[in-house]
Coordinates of N, CA, C and O and ligand atoms in Angstrom, one line a residue:
X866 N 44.0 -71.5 -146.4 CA 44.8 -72.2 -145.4 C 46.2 -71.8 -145.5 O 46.9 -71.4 -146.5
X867 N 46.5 -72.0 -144.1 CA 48.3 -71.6 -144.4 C 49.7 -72.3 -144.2 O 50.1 -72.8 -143.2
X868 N 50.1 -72.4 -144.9 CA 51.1 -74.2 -144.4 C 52.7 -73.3 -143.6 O 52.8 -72.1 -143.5
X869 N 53.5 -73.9 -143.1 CA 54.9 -73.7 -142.8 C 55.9 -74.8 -142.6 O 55.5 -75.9 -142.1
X870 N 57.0 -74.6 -142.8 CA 58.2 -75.6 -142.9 C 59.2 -74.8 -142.3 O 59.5 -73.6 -142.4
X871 N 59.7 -75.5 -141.7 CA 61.2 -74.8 -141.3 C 62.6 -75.5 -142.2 O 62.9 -76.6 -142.5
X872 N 63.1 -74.4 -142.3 CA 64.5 -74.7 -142.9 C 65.3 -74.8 -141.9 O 65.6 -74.0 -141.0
X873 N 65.9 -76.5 -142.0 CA 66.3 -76.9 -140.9 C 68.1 -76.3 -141.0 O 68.8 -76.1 -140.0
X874 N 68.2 -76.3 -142.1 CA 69.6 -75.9 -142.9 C 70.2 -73.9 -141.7 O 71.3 -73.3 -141.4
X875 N 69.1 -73.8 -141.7 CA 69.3 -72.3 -140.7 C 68.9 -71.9 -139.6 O 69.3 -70.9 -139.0
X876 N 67.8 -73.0 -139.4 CA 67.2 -73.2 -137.7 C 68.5 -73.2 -136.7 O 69.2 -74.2 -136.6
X877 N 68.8 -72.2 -135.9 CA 69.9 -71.9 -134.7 C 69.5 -72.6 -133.2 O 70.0 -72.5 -132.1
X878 N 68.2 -73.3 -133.7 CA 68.0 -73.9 -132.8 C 67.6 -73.2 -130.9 O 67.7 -73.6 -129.8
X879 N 67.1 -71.7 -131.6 CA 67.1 -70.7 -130.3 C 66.0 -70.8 -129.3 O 66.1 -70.4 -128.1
X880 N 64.8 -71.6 -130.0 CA 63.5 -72.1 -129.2 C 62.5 -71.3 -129.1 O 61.8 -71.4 -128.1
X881 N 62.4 -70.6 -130.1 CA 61.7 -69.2 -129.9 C 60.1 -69.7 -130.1 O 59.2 -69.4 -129.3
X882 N 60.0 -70.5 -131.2 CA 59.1 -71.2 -132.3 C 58.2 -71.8 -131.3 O 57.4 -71.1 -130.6
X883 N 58.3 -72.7 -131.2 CA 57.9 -73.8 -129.9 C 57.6 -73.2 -128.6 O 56.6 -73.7 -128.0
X884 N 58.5 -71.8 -128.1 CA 57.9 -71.2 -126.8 C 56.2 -70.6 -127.4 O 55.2 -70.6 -126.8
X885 N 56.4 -70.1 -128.9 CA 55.2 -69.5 -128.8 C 54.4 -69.9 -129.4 O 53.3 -69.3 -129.3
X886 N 54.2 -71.1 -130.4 CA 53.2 -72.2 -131.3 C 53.5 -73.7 -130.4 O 53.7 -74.5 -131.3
X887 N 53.5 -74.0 -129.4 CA 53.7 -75.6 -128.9 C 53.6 -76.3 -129.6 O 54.4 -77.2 -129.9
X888 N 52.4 -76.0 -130.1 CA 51.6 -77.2 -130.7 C 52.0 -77.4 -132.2 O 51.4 -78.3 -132.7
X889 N 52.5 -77.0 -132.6 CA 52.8 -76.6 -134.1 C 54.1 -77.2 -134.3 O 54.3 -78.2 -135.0
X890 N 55.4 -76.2 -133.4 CA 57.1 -76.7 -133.5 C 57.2 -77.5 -132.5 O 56.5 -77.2 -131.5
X891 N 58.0 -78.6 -132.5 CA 59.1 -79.3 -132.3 C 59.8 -79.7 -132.3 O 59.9 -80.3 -133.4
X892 N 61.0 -80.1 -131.4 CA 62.0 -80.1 -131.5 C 62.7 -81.2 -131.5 O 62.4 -82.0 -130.5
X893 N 64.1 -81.6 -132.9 CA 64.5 -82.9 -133.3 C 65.6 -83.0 -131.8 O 65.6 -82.3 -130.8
X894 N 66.5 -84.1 -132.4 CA 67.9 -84.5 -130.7 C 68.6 -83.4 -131.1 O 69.5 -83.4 -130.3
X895 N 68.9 -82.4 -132.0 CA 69.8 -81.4 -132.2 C 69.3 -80.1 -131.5 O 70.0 -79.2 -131.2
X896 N 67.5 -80.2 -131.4 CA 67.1 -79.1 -131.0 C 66.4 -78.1 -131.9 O 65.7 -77.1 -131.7
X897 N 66.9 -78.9 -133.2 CA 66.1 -78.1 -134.6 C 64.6 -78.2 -134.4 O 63.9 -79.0 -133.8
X898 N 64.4 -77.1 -135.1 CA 62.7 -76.8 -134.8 C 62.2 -77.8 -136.4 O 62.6 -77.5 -137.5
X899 N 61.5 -78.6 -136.2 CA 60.3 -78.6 -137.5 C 58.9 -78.4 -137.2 O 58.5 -78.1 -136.1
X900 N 58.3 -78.5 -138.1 CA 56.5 -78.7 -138.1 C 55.8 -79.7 -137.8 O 55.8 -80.6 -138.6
X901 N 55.0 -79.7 -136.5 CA 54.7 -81.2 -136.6 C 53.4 -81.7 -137.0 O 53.2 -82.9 -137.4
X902 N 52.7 -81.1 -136.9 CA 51.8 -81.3 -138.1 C 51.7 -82.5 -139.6 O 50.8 -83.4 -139.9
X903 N 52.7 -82.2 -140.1 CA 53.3 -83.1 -141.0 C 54.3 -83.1 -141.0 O 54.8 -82.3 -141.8
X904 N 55.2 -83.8 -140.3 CA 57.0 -84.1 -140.3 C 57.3 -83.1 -140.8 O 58.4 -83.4 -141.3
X905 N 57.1 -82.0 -140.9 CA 58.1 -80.5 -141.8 C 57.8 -81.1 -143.4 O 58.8 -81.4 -144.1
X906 N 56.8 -81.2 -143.8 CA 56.9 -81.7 -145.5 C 56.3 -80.1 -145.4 O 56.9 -79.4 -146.3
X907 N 55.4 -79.4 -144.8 CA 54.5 -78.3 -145.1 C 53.5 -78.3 -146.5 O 53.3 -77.6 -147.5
X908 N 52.8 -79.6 -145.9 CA 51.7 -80.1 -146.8 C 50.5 -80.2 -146.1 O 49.5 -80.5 -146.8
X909 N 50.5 -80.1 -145.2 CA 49.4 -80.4 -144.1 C 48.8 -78.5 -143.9 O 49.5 -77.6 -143.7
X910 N 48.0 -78.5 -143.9 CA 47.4 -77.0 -143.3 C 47.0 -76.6 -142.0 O 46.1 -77.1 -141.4
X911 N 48.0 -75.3 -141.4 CA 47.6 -75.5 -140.1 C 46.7 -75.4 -139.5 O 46.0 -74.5 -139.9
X912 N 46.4 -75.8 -138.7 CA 44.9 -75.4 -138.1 C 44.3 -74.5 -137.2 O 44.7 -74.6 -136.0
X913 N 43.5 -73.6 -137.7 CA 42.9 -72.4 -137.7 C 43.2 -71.9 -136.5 O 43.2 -70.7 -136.3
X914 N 43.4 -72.8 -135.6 CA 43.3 -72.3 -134.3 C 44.5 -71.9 -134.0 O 44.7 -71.3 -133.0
X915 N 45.7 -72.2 -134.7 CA 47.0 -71.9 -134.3 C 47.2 -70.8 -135.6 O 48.1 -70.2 -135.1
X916 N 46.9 -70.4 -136.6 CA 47.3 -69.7 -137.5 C 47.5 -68.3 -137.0 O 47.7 -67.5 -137.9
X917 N 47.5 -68.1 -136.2 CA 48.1 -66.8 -135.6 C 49.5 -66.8 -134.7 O 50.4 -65.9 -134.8
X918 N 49.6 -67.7 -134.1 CA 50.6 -68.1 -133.3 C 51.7 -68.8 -134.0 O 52.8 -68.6 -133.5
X919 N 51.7 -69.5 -135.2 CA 52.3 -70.1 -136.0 C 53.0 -68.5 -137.3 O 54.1 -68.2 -137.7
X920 N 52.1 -68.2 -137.3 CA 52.4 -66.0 -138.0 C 53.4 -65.0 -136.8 O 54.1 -64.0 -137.1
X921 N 53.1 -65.7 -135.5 CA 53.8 -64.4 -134.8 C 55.3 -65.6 -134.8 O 56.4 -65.0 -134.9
X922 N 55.2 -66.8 -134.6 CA 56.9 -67.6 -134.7 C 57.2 -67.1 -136.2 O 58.4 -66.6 -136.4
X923 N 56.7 -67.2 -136.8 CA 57.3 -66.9 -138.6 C 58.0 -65.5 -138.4 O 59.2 -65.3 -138.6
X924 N 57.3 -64.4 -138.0 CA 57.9 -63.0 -137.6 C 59.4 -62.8 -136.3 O 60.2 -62.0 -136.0
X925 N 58.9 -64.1 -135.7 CA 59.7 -63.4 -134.6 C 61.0 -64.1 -134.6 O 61.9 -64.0 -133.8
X926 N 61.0 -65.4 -136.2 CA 62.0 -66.4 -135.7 C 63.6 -65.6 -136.2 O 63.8 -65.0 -137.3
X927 N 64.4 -65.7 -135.4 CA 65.5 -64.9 -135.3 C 66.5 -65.1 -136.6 O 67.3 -64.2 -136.8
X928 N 66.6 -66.3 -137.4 CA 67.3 -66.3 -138.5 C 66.3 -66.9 -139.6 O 66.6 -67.9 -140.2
X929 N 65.0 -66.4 -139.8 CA 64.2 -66.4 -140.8 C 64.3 -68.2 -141.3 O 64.5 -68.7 -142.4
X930 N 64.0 -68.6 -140.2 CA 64.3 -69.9 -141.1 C 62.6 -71.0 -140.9 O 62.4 -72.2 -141.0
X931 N 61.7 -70.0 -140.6 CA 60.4 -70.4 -140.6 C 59.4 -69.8 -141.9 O 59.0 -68.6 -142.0
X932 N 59.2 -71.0 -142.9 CA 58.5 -70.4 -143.7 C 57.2 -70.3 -144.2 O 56.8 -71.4 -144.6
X933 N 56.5 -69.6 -144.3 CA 54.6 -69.6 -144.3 C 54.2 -68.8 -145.3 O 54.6 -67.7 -145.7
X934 N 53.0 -69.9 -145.8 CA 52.2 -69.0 -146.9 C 51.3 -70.0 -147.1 O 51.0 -71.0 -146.4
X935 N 50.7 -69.4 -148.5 CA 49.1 -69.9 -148.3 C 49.0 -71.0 -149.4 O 48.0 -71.3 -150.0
X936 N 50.1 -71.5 -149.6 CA 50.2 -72.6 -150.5 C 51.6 -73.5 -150.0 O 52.6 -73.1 -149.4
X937 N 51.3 -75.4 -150.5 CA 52.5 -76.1 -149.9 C 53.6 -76.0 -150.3 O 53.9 -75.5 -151.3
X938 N 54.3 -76.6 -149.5 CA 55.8 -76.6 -149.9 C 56.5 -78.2 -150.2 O 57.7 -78.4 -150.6
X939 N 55.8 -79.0 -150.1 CA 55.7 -80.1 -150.8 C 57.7 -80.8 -149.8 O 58.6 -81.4 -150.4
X940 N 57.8 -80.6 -148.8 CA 59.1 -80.6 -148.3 C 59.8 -79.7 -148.7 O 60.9 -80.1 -148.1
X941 N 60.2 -78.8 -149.4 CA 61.2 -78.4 -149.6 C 60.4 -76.6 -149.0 O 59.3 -76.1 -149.3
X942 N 61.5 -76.0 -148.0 CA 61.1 -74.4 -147.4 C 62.1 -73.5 -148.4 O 62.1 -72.4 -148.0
X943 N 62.9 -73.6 -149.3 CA 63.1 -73.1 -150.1 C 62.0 -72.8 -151.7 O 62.2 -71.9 -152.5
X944 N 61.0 -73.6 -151.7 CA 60.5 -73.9 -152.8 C 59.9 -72.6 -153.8 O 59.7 -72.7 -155.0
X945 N 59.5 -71.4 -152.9 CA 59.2 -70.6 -153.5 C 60.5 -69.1 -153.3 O 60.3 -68.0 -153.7
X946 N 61.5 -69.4 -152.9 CA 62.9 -68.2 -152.5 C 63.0 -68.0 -154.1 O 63.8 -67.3 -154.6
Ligands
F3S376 FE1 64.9 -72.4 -135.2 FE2 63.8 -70.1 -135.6 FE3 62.5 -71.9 -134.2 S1 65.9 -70.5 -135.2 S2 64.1 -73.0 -133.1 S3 63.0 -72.1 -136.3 S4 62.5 -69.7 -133.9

């Protein structure tokens, strides 16, 4: 399974995330991307059907502030840096 959290601390807020996983990011009243799945804790595992689309936002997000792997992040997207 693959989890993701956004670091909201670096999210520029560009919209990139959300144009290409819908279902996955959205967006707070500032525009910040999180995970909705699970409030951005990235405890929840995404589901199978988005784990590709949730992999091409992690590559394509413009200040690296989407983070994914195969273990949680218990809220915190720094947890493994
Ligand atoms: Fe923010 Fe990156 Fe999405 S800058 S809006 S997390 S593509």
């Amino acid at each position: 399974a693959k989890f993701a959290i956004v670091d909201k601390d670096t999210c520029i807020a560009c919209g990139a995330c959300g144009a290409t996983a819908s279902s996955i990011f959205q967006y707070d009243d500032e525009g910040l991307a999180y995970v909705a799945v699970d409030e951005n804790k990235g405890v929840c595992p995404i589901p199978e059907d988005w784990e590709e689309d949730v992999e091409d936002a992690f590559l394509g997000c413009p200040s690296d502030s989407i983070k994914m792997l195969d273990k949680p992040f218990n809220g915190d997207p720094l947890k493994y840096d």
